[in-house]
XYZ file of C-alpha atoms in Angstrom:
742
model
C 48.611 115.790 59.619
C 52.239 116.731 58.955
C 53.416 120.022 60.430
C 57.055 120.966 59.726
C 57.532 124.663 60.236
C 60.743 126.663 59.935
C 61.485 130.322 60.498
C 64.584 132.477 60.234
C 66.187 133.151 63.581
C 65.847 136.909 64.128
C 65.490 139.169 67.076
C 61.954 138.767 68.253
C 59.840 141.665 69.489
C 56.791 140.602 71.472
C 53.498 142.054 70.229
C 51.689 144.670 72.260
C 49.580 143.020 74.932
C 46.421 144.413 76.489
C 45.795 144.138 80.175
C 43.182 141.500 79.486
C 45.704 139.400 77.581
C 48.441 139.787 80.171
C 47.220 136.891 82.213
C 47.641 134.463 79.320
C 51.332 135.450 78.928
C 52.097 134.965 82.582
C 53.991 131.650 82.233
C 56.117 132.920 79.326
C 56.970 136.107 81.208
C 57.872 134.049 84.243
C 60.319 132.027 82.182
C 61.961 135.156 80.758
C 62.037 136.787 84.165
C 63.771 133.737 85.657
C 66.413 133.771 82.939
C 66.995 137.515 83.242
C 67.324 137.136 86.999
C 69.979 134.396 86.895
C 71.844 136.131 84.080
C 71.898 139.466 85.889
C 73.023 137.755 89.095
C 76.247 136.704 87.364
C 75.828 133.031 88.142
C 77.853 130.413 86.309
C 76.884 129.484 82.754
C 75.837 125.884 83.614
C 73.226 127.281 86.014
C 71.847 129.602 83.324
C 71.608 126.738 80.825
C 69.960 124.415 83.346
C 67.424 127.114 84.296
C 66.562 127.732 80.638
C 65.932 124.029 80.016
C 63.938 123.528 83.181
C 61.621 126.479 82.531
C 61.031 125.791 78.839
C 60.507 122.029 79.124
C 58.077 122.506 82.005
C 56.193 125.280 80.240
C 55.878 123.404 76.936
C 55.409 120.044 78.639
C 58.234 118.468 76.647
C 60.269 115.952 78.727
C 63.506 116.103 76.740
C 65.679 119.163 76.211
C 69.267 119.999 75.430
C 71.488 122.955 74.692
C 74.277 122.080 72.287
C 77.250 124.440 71.912
C 79.670 124.562 69.037
C 83.260 123.544 69.909
C 85.437 125.064 67.157
C 88.574 123.417 68.531
C 87.197 119.899 68.174
C 84.785 120.702 65.334
C 81.719 119.214 67.043
C 78.310 120.333 68.289
C 78.500 119.215 71.901
C 75.802 118.834 74.574
C 76.455 121.497 77.236
C 73.263 121.001 79.278
C 70.408 118.513 79.112
C 67.193 117.361 80.698
C 65.862 113.908 80.195
C 67.514 111.014 78.351
C 69.350 113.196 75.839
C 72.413 111.099 75.091
C 70.410 107.938 74.487
C 67.367 109.388 72.713
C 68.241 112.799 71.294
C 72.049 113.024 70.747
C 73.829 109.661 71.116
C 77.414 110.134 72.277
C 76.721 113.669 73.476
C 78.193 115.328 70.368
C 77.543 115.667 66.637
C 80.642 115.901 64.397
C 80.649 118.644 61.797
C 80.477 116.080 59.009
C 77.209 114.657 60.428
C 75.342 117.934 61.027
C 73.127 117.483 57.964
C 71.796 114.204 59.343
C 70.227 115.921 62.349
C 67.485 118.504 62.465
C 69.322 120.411 65.181
C 72.505 120.216 63.061
C 70.773 121.749 60.033
C 69.217 124.355 62.271
C 72.674 125.317 63.577
C 74.341 125.308 60.153
C 71.571 127.310 58.413
C 70.784 129.504 61.435
C 67.047 128.847 61.046
C 64.649 127.755 63.766
C 62.624 124.591 63.128
C 59.369 123.428 64.745
C 58.073 119.926 63.897
C 54.737 118.720 65.251
C 55.069 115.041 64.324
C 58.389 113.472 63.280
C 56.757 110.110 62.677
C 54.583 111.536 59.870
C 57.465 112.571 57.591
C 60.674 110.671 58.182
C 62.159 111.773 54.856
C 62.291 115.495 55.596
C 62.467 115.522 59.346
C 64.961 114.040 61.837
C 65.168 110.342 60.965
C 67.402 109.432 63.891
C 65.243 111.244 66.430
C 62.103 109.659 64.947
C 63.638 106.238 65.207
C 64.088 106.850 68.902
C 60.397 107.573 69.385
C 60.476 111.339 69.189
C 57.326 113.044 67.853
C 57.407 116.802 68.414
C 60.707 118.702 68.216
C 61.716 122.361 68.339
C 65.233 123.588 67.472
C 66.238 127.247 67.864
C 69.774 128.459 67.003
C 71.779 130.424 69.572
C 73.388 133.470 67.961
C 75.232 136.532 69.252
C 76.458 139.293 66.952
C 75.821 137.046 63.944
C 78.172 134.486 65.452
C 76.589 130.998 65.762
C 77.048 129.616 69.253
C 74.866 126.521 69.351
C 71.262 125.346 69.363
C 68.395 124.901 71.860
C 66.511 121.629 71.271
C 63.244 120.498 72.907
C 61.511 117.203 72.123
C 58.748 114.906 73.253
C 57.258 111.526 72.408
C 53.776 112.937 71.776
C 52.576 114.964 68.836
C 52.411 118.665 69.677
C 51.955 121.871 67.750
C 53.935 125.033 68.539
C 51.932 128.260 68.674
C 53.272 131.645 67.721
C 53.586 132.440 71.396
C 55.596 129.253 71.946
C 57.920 130.145 69.126
C 58.322 133.732 70.269
C 59.022 132.624 73.819
C 61.639 130.048 72.659
C 63.388 132.619 70.476
C 63.534 135.106 73.357
C 64.881 132.348 75.608
C 67.466 131.534 72.922
C 68.508 135.196 72.770
C 68.854 135.364 76.538
C 70.867 132.110 76.619
C 73.105 133.341 73.771
C 73.708 136.555 75.711
C 74.630 134.563 78.809
C 76.959 132.328 76.761
C 78.661 135.315 75.183
C 79.085 137.039 78.545
C 80.443 133.856 80.101
C 82.894 133.349 77.277
C 83.989 136.968 77.423
C 84.477 136.610 81.161
C 86.424 133.369 80.703
C 88.488 134.963 77.975
C 89.327 137.982 80.148
C 90.101 135.747 83.116
C 92.260 133.486 80.967
C 94.144 136.421 79.485
C 94.711 137.832 82.955
C 95.986 134.458 84.157
C 98.274 134.138 81.151
C 99.585 137.657 81.720
C 100.338 136.787 85.337
C 101.985 133.525 84.305
C 104.085 135.253 81.646
C 105.146 137.943 84.108
C 106.169 135.359 86.689
C 107.886 133.219 84.061
C 109.739 136.197 82.619
C 111.018 137.221 86.047
C 112.025 133.653 86.821
C 113.835 133.128 83.524
C 115.666 136.447 83.739
C 117.040 135.437 87.142
C 118.477 132.101 85.918
C 121.927 132.309 84.340
C 122.842 128.625 84.381
C 121.907 127.316 80.924
C 120.811 123.815 82.003
C 118.651 125.170 84.827
C 117.182 127.738 82.421
C 116.201 125.129 79.817
C 114.614 123.013 82.545
C 112.578 125.983 83.804
C 111.393 126.861 80.278
C 109.934 123.428 79.532
C 108.529 122.690 83.008
C 106.999 126.102 83.719
C 105.997 126.551 80.079
C 104.107 123.246 79.987
C 102.289 124.088 83.211
C 101.337 127.513 81.834
C 100.138 125.997 78.571
C 98.316 123.148 80.358
C 99.321 120.631 77.709
C 100.790 117.125 78.133
C 104.139 117.822 76.453
C 106.441 120.748 75.798
C 109.864 120.213 74.246
C 112.728 122.591 73.548
C 114.868 122.134 70.453
C 118.131 123.982 69.833
C 119.752 124.441 66.446
C 123.544 124.362 66.303
C 125.473 124.319 63.036
C 122.364 123.330 61.105
C 121.556 120.362 63.359
C 118.458 120.206 65.546
C 118.646 118.577 68.968
C 115.990 118.068 71.627
C 117.842 119.375 74.678
C 114.966 119.313 77.154
C 111.383 118.082 77.277
C 108.685 117.990 79.944
C 105.735 115.581 80.109
C 103.259 114.589 82.798
C 105.629 111.742 83.701
C 108.807 113.807 83.919
C 111.629 115.082 81.733
C 112.403 113.685 78.295
C 115.896 112.393 77.529
C 117.814 114.698 75.114
C 118.202 113.335 71.594
C 119.104 114.246 68.053
C 116.154 115.252 65.890
C 114.772 112.184 64.087
C 114.404 112.298 60.344
C 110.617 112.636 60.708
C 110.975 115.872 62.715
C 113.694 117.594 60.718
C 111.435 118.745 57.871
C 109.020 120.515 60.225
C 111.833 122.024 62.311
C 113.658 123.164 59.183
C 110.480 124.842 57.925
C 110.142 126.759 61.187
C 113.827 127.723 61.070
C 113.657 128.863 57.460
C 110.416 130.863 57.673
C 110.852 132.079 61.277
C 107.127 131.503 61.805
C 105.044 129.179 64.004
C 103.737 125.955 62.495
C 100.381 124.678 63.771
C 99.021 121.279 62.778
C 95.494 121.153 64.237
C 95.165 117.465 63.387
C 98.352 115.681 62.429
C 96.325 112.757 61.069
C 94.947 115.083 58.406
C 98.310 116.685 57.493
C 100.681 114.886 55.125
C 103.682 116.879 56.395
C 103.605 115.028 59.701
C 105.223 111.650 60.290
C 105.176 109.997 63.744
C 108.387 110.529 65.713
C 110.010 107.467 67.293
C 110.356 108.739 70.872
C 106.982 110.449 71.390
C 105.415 109.393 74.728
C 101.859 109.215 73.328
C 99.865 109.300 70.093
C 99.629 113.006 69.382
C 96.855 114.700 67.423
C 97.819 118.381 67.570
C 101.292 119.895 67.137
C 102.464 123.483 67.612
C 106.045 124.519 66.762
C 107.130 128.072 67.602
C 110.600 129.418 66.688
C 112.968 130.787 69.345
C 114.667 133.802 67.801
C 117.702 135.692 69.082
C 119.553 138.383 67.193
C 117.389 137.848 64.137
C 118.347 134.169 63.903
C 116.404 131.056 64.830
C 118.352 129.341 67.618
C 115.681 126.810 68.548
C 111.986 125.999 68.773
C 109.339 125.183 71.360
C 107.338 122.067 70.555
C 103.904 121.702 72.203
C 101.950 118.495 71.606
C 98.521 117.195 72.616
C 96.614 113.957 72.240
C 93.511 116.022 71.283
C 92.947 117.411 67.811
C 92.547 121.205 67.571
C 93.943 121.503 71.107
C 95.576 124.917 70.658
C 93.420 128.003 70.250
C 94.583 131.517 69.478
C 95.340 132.291 73.117
C 97.481 129.148 73.385
C 99.432 130.088 70.287
C 99.964 133.623 71.559
C 101.058 132.292 74.940
C 103.604 129.895 73.458
C 104.939 132.589 71.129
C 105.465 134.913 74.094
C 107.216 132.142 76.049
C 109.455 131.540 73.015
C 110.318 135.249 72.875
C 111.221 135.224 76.569
C 113.220 132.036 76.069
C 115.229 133.586 73.230
C 116.325 136.505 75.400
C 116.999 134.300 78.435
C 119.019 131.708 76.473
C 121.140 134.442 74.896
C 121.766 135.983 78.317
C 122.674 132.595 79.797
C 125.065 131.872 76.940
C 126.678 135.287 77.330
C 126.988 134.683 81.057
C 128.514 131.241 80.467
C 130.964 132.711 77.959
C 131.862 135.535 80.344
C 132.350 133.046 83.177
C 134.569 130.929 80.950
C 136.522 134.022 79.927
C 136.783 135.079 83.561
C 138.084 131.655 84.539
C 140.600 131.810 81.706
C 141.709 135.253 82.863
C 141.945 134.029 86.441
C 143.965 131.032 85.307
C 146.207 133.240 83.191
C 146.581 135.646 86.104
C 147.438 132.760 88.424
C 150.005 131.487 85.949
C 151.419 134.985 85.548
C 151.668 135.421 89.305
C 153.296 132.015 89.581
C 155.745 132.889 86.803
C 156.510 136.228 88.456
C 157.008 134.516 91.794
C 159.283 131.959 90.197
C 161.193 134.724 88.429
C 161.657 136.606 91.688
C 162.560 133.357 93.381
C 165.059 132.580 90.634
C 166.614 136.045 90.862
C 166.840 135.811 94.618
C 168.248 132.321 94.507
C 170.645 133.316 91.746
C 172.216 135.889 94.031
C 172.380 133.417 96.887
C 173.567 130.783 94.429
C 176.542 132.870 93.389
C 177.612 132.992 97.006
C 177.012 129.253 97.380
C 178.909 128.560 94.163
C 181.885 130.526 95.376
C 181.876 128.612 98.625
C 181.549 125.322 96.767
C 184.440 126.099 94.439
C 186.632 127.122 97.334
C 185.801 123.823 99.024
C 186.311 121.886 95.813
C 189.961 122.863 95.513
C 191.112 121.166 98.732
C 188.612 118.343 98.182
C 190.110 117.755 94.748
C 193.556 117.388 96.194
C 192.349 115.165 99.027
C 190.285 112.908 96.756
C 192.858 112.765 93.981
C 195.779 111.849 96.160
C 193.664 109.505 98.278
C 192.642 107.652 95.117
C 196.274 107.524 94.015
C 197.260 106.198 97.423
C 194.537 103.581 97.151
C 196.233 102.278 94.019
C 199.522 101.809 95.877
C 200.521 98.689 97.730
C 199.388 99.781 101.212
C 199.137 97.952 104.484
C 195.652 96.953 105.649
C 195.669 99.797 108.176
C 196.778 102.298 105.579
C 194.166 101.070 103.076
C 191.475 101.363 105.781
C 192.574 104.912 106.541
C 192.434 105.827 102.861
C 188.888 104.432 102.627
C 187.876 106.581 105.609
C 189.380 109.591 103.883
C 187.491 108.832 100.668
C 184.222 108.282 102.579
C 184.626 111.620 104.334
C 185.414 113.293 101.019
C 182.302 111.694 99.494
C 180.165 113.175 102.261
C 181.747 116.561 101.769
C 181.341 116.157 98.038
C 177.575 115.594 98.430
C 177.291 118.754 100.505
C 179.144 120.689 97.836
C 177.014 119.026 95.151
C 173.857 120.239 96.902
C 175.257 123.745 96.932
C 176.138 123.482 93.248
C 172.708 122.078 92.381
C 171.113 124.978 94.172
C 173.506 127.382 92.437
C 172.686 125.750 89.061
C 176.291 124.777 88.579
C 175.919 121.025 88.901
C 176.439 119.152 85.656
C 173.333 117.429 84.352
C 173.854 114.118 82.578
C 170.526 113.655 80.819
C 169.466 110.496 79.088
C 166.148 109.089 77.810
C 164.513 107.816 80.977
C 161.315 105.937 81.737
C 160.164 108.098 84.625
C 157.299 105.735 85.436
C 159.688 102.822 85.949
C 162.111 105.037 87.865
C 159.347 106.275 90.137
C 157.945 102.787 90.700
C 161.398 101.553 91.654
C 161.851 104.347 94.180
C 158.433 103.799 95.737
C 158.886 100.037 95.840
C 161.992 100.492 97.946
C 160.133 102.745 100.348
C 156.881 100.878 100.875
C 154.718 102.474 98.185
C 151.366 100.930 97.254
C 149.643 100.752 93.891
C 146.439 102.736 93.439
C 143.630 100.601 94.773
C 145.673 98.930 97.535
C 144.590 99.724 101.051
C 147.303 98.266 103.289
C 148.875 101.147 105.221
C 152.645 101.500 105.340
C 153.902 102.951 108.595
C 156.272 105.853 108.133
C 158.668 104.307 110.605
C 158.967 101.240 108.367
C 160.439 103.296 105.523
C 163.961 104.639 105.334
C 162.314 107.988 104.716
C 160.052 107.835 107.733
C 160.455 108.636 111.352
C 156.930 108.516 112.769
C 154.845 105.970 114.591
C 151.685 107.204 112.834
C 150.481 105.047 109.938
C 151.247 106.639 106.578
C 150.149 105.158 103.261
C 152.508 105.857 100.368
C 150.205 105.713 97.369
C 151.189 105.859 93.703
C 149.021 106.880 90.749
C 151.029 106.512 87.547
C 149.476 106.997 84.134
C 150.249 104.053 81.830
C 152.230 104.305 78.580
C 154.017 107.544 79.417
C 156.761 108.670 76.991
C 160.384 108.787 78.018
C 161.818 112.081 79.224
C 165.323 113.472 78.764
C 166.484 113.745 82.388
C 169.311 112.884 84.710
C 167.854 109.825 86.492
C 170.138 110.174 89.517
C 169.051 113.737 90.130
C 165.386 112.968 89.491
C 165.658 110.194 92.057
C 167.124 112.710 94.485
C 164.266 115.107 93.681
C 161.603 112.461 94.344
C 163.239 111.338 97.579
C 163.428 114.933 98.839
C 159.723 115.491 98.112
C 158.636 112.182 99.667
C 160.786 112.825 102.730
C 159.204 116.259 103.029
C 155.713 114.691 102.900
C 156.602 112.122 105.556
C 157.794 114.859 107.880
C 154.587 116.832 107.288
C 152.447 113.841 108.384
C 154.728 112.564 111.140
C 152.280 113.596 113.871
C 148.951 112.920 112.162
C 149.496 110.115 109.650
C 147.465 109.848 106.447
C 148.072 109.151 102.765
C 151.000 110.486 100.781
C 150.020 110.384 97.103
C 152.659 110.390 94.372
C 151.095 110.984 90.956
C 152.772 110.982 87.531
C 150.856 111.907 84.391
C 151.275 113.558 81.013
C 150.324 117.186 80.462
C 150.796 117.956 76.786
C 154.532 118.361 76.117
C 155.256 117.974 79.829
C 155.363 115.266 82.438
C 153.648 116.325 85.643
C 154.781 114.892 88.981
C 152.680 115.582 92.078
C 153.464 114.711 95.685
C 150.450 115.455 97.897
C 150.353 114.992 101.664
C 147.514 115.164 104.187
C 149.483 117.057 106.784
C 148.547 120.315 108.519
C 149.524 122.335 105.460
C 151.939 125.227 105.038
C 150.839 128.680 106.254
C 150.273 131.196 103.486
C 153.041 133.494 104.750
C 155.569 130.637 104.676
C 154.580 129.075 101.331
C 156.560 131.573 99.159
C 159.777 130.787 101.085
C 159.795 126.982 101.069
C 162.429 126.855 98.294
C 164.745 129.367 99.964
C 168.081 127.837 100.991
C 168.514 127.139 104.688
C 164.816 127.935 105.283
C 163.023 125.250 107.271
C 159.804 125.005 109.259
C 161.020 121.859 111.047
C 161.989 121.780 114.667
C 165.600 122.570 115.489
C 167.929 119.793 114.409
C 165.398 118.105 112.084
C 166.487 119.666 108.809
C 169.096 121.926 107.268
C 166.731 123.708 104.851
C 168.555 122.549 101.711
C 166.233 119.749 100.556
C 163.603 121.833 98.753
C 166.279 124.263 97.575
C 168.056 121.312 95.988
C 164.739 120.293 94.388
C 164.385 123.774 92.954
C 167.902 123.591 91.515
C 167.349 120.135 90.011
C 164.106 121.164 88.329
C 165.567 124.422 87.066
C 168.580 122.547 85.664
C 166.104 120.381 83.738
C 164.347 123.507 82.401
C 161.217 122.639 84.359
C 159.002 124.273 86.970
C 158.243 123.450 90.583
C 155.784 125.012 93.010
C 153.830 124.252 96.154
C 150.103 124.820 96.617
C 147.587 124.133 99.388
C 145.073 121.303 98.916
C 141.380 122.117 99.362
C 140.938 119.015 101.535
C 143.971 119.875 103.668
C 147.685 119.381 103.310
C 150.116 120.511 100.630
C 150.738 119.502 97.040
C 154.163 119.886 95.404
C 153.954 120.026 91.608
C 156.856 119.449 89.211
C 156.565 119.928 85.455
C 159.404 118.548 83.318
C 159.614 119.115 79.551
C 159.846 116.063 77.345
C 162.039 117.812 74.766
C 164.583 119.657 76.931
C 167.660 120.450 74.864
C 170.431 118.916 76.981
C 173.429 116.882 75.925
C 173.066 113.105 76.029
C 176.068 111.120 77.072
C 177.237 108.653 74.441
C 179.596 105.788 74.329
C 183.172 106.582 75.326
C 185.698 106.405 72.515
C 188.443 103.834 72.423
C 191.687 104.092 74.437
C 194.190 106.841 73.644
C 197.956 106.712 73.245
C 200.446 109.545 73.565
C 198.209 112.574 72.804
C 199.566 115.909 74.066
C 197.348 117.675 76.604
C 197.707 121.282 77.789
C 196.261 121.899 81.274
C 195.462 125.577 81.913
C 194.590 126.415 85.554
C 195.932 128.573 88.355
C 194.833 126.072 91.007
C 197.753 123.855 91.917
C 195.618 121.140 93.522
C 193.426 120.905 90.437
C 196.458 120.887 88.180
C 198.153 118.111 90.114
C 195.038 115.943 90.075
C 194.643 116.427 86.303
C 198.325 115.790 85.644
C 198.103 112.529 87.573
C 194.886 111.434 85.856
C 196.127 112.179 82.323
C 199.480 110.520 82.898
C 197.708 107.330 83.980
C 195.794 107.450 80.655
C 199.080 107.393 78.733
C 198.772 111.027 77.661
C 201.533 113.645 77.655
C 200.283 116.495 79.876
C 201.767 119.973 80.309
C 200.523 122.741 82.574
C 200.422 126.549 82.328
C 198.714 128.948 84.751
C 197.079 131.561 82.451
C 195.311 131.982 79.147
C 198.055 134.140 77.697
C 200.629 131.478 78.496
C 198.407 128.887 76.837
C 198.236 130.888 73.574
C 201.995 131.258 73.557
C 202.494 127.565 74.277
C 200.313 126.325 71.382
C 202.250 128.527 68.963
C 205.456 126.714 69.875
C 204.267 123.156 70.516
C 201.584 120.960 69.007
C 198.745 119.890 71.324
C 195.806 117.569 70.758
C 193.668 118.773 73.687
C 193.337 121.750 76.030
C 191.845 121.491 79.543
C 190.939 125.096 80.394
C 189.746 126.601 83.685
C 187.071 129.106 82.648
C 187.437 130.988 85.923
C 190.785 132.422 84.848
C 190.837 136.218 84.524
C 191.253 138.220 81.293
C 190.621 135.301 78.906
C 187.495 133.156 79.132
C 186.782 129.888 77.333
C 185.134 131.404 74.252
C 187.877 133.982 73.828
C 190.469 131.207 73.906
C 188.491 129.190 71.352
C 188.197 132.209 69.037
C 191.929 132.900 69.284
C 192.796 129.305 68.438
C 190.547 129.089 65.356
C 193.042 131.114 63.336
C 196.242 129.368 64.395
C 195.061 125.875 65.410
C 191.489 125.243 64.167
C 191.517 121.535 65.062
C 192.628 122.307 68.596
C 189.844 124.909 68.886
C 187.368 122.014 68.705
C 189.214 120.029 71.356
C 188.885 122.282 74.396
C 187.407 120.946 77.622
C 186.196 123.210 80.410
C 187.328 122.587 83.963
C 184.321 123.139 86.233
C 181.289 125.112 85.133
C 177.971 123.915 83.715
C 178.855 123.133 80.087
C 177.851 119.633 78.963
C 180.934 117.422 79.036
C 182.871 119.724 81.364
C 185.213 118.160 83.910
C 183.590 118.343 87.313
C 185.250 119.506 90.496
C 186.312 117.719 92.691
C 188.283 115.842 90.079
C 187.247 112.223 89.507
C 189.798 110.302 87.427
C 187.161 108.121 85.744
C 185.084 111.132 84.749
C 188.216 112.920 83.480
C 189.098 109.950 81.297
C 185.575 109.716 79.881
C 185.411 113.464 79.116
C 188.812 113.454 77.395
C 187.932 110.449 75.232
C 184.629 112.028 74.210
C 186.252 115.362 73.350
C 189.012 113.822 71.261
C 186.432 111.792 69.363
C 184.747 114.939 68.008
C 185.025 115.623 64.304
C 187.225 118.457 63.311
């Protein structure tokens, strides 16, 4: 006899029972009492489900039972508790996919929310559960689990023997189902509350952590690592959008961080959609969504994808990308959690970028302030040295007058037919004058009154030549050069002279002789600084925009902060008595200033001092050219009140075949050119009442050609005749001046 009975799952009210009947309901009441007890005790859901199965299967004498719960994330009816060989006989695989529910009696019961009681499956395979019957099942009861009209699952009992289900059996099973559904709902509510509380705690901690991080890289790392742990998913990536381009800047997986990369073509469409709509994009199963294409650098085969925009200031600046190898892996709480993390990330990233920009601006201000202070210091230094320089210049000019006479007449004597003793004496005189001349030259360099003879110069080759002479080593060499072995040294401590020269440097317009003097002064200063401790003296030459930058860095004890501002003062020295005159660095200052450059000293963080020189590549200074051809008979007017200078110039011009004449004032010169014709004027600009420009202006009206043929005696003008007078230099200057176009 076939018995397939179904009834709608409704709340069941037990009929009134007399005292005589109470004994027959004892087992059913015991089952309900046991369930109520474990439910009220707040035990875990698995215990409630196991108790329900144990009591009902024992009471109904059915050996197989299972409670299947609906998993909306995966879309399957999954075994949550069982008794007996469920997976092999009742539900193979432990789960029934949504597409297969109609093939199972318990699946139809769940879908239609109707209880089913079958006495003998073998009697009607067409309308009953074919799969269960094939596994030897005979009797089966399936009761849906429902709470607040929300289907939760199904309670299934089965046995291999035919069995009918009485009204009492059905009522008892429906009451058990109601009690189990209540326990499931309570457990899920509890889990939901606990999960929300945990997420709230995680978000609070994450928010505090992110707000405390101002370094952008550290912030991005914290977002993906802490965010993935909070989300409990295998991968969380962070994309940033800059100028319309998406880039994965940070990613966290179970195996570590993901290497940053440009967004592949497959990802751009999804990211662009999120950026355009400013809304999350959730693909529950990427295999079922045509918008998804596998990305080339994904660490595993993903099934679920969740993209959430990161918004700041109303604009999408990036996106969080959560991925899982399980389909339907992200429920509503997960999506809310990731959205909140994205909101926190937007604020934190904006703050970090503002902080980075402010730090950059602060550094720029500090750099500008440092440069301003340095410029102010150099201006004060220049003003101070200018005053001292005027005094030094006066002294130098006063010394130049007798030196001019001594050198001029000594050179004239040298040209005479002298005895060996006399010639030797003249050479001694000239050598002494040369030494005095160098002293005066140092004073004039410091006073910015030394003539600069610039020419295009390969500073790298010049520097290499200087260092080669003094034991320098190429970068990479490690053989120490003792300071005592160098003409610059004077110490027994080993000192390495190391050069670091940038290749292919452009030429600079400089006076090579004075630059050589500058380099030697700085190297000598470094040797003295390391004379007691040894170390490496590094000479570095490199380009810096429109400048060439020369650095000389020592590893000495350093210069005290109170002394550093005075190192370029004349006659200031920190050396022991007798070791220096205090003019070396002052001369360096004068040389650099004459070349329109800058020089300063600064302490090194690792110890020692670094001297920095910056020379412009395009300094506007006269370049010496080829001397014109020999002259013959030109008339020259020499205008100076200094007799020694006049005599030296008269002698030099006469030897050139010129016709010199001398007057002692500017007024006399103007009167002379009105009476006689002259081809050239040599004028001492130090004369009172009429300076060089005034003379030139006066001559333009009466003798315009002569106005273009005026040479200064002394001074800093390019082409001026230097003092002391050197006959060769006088001849060159005169030839060059006479070669000028009118």
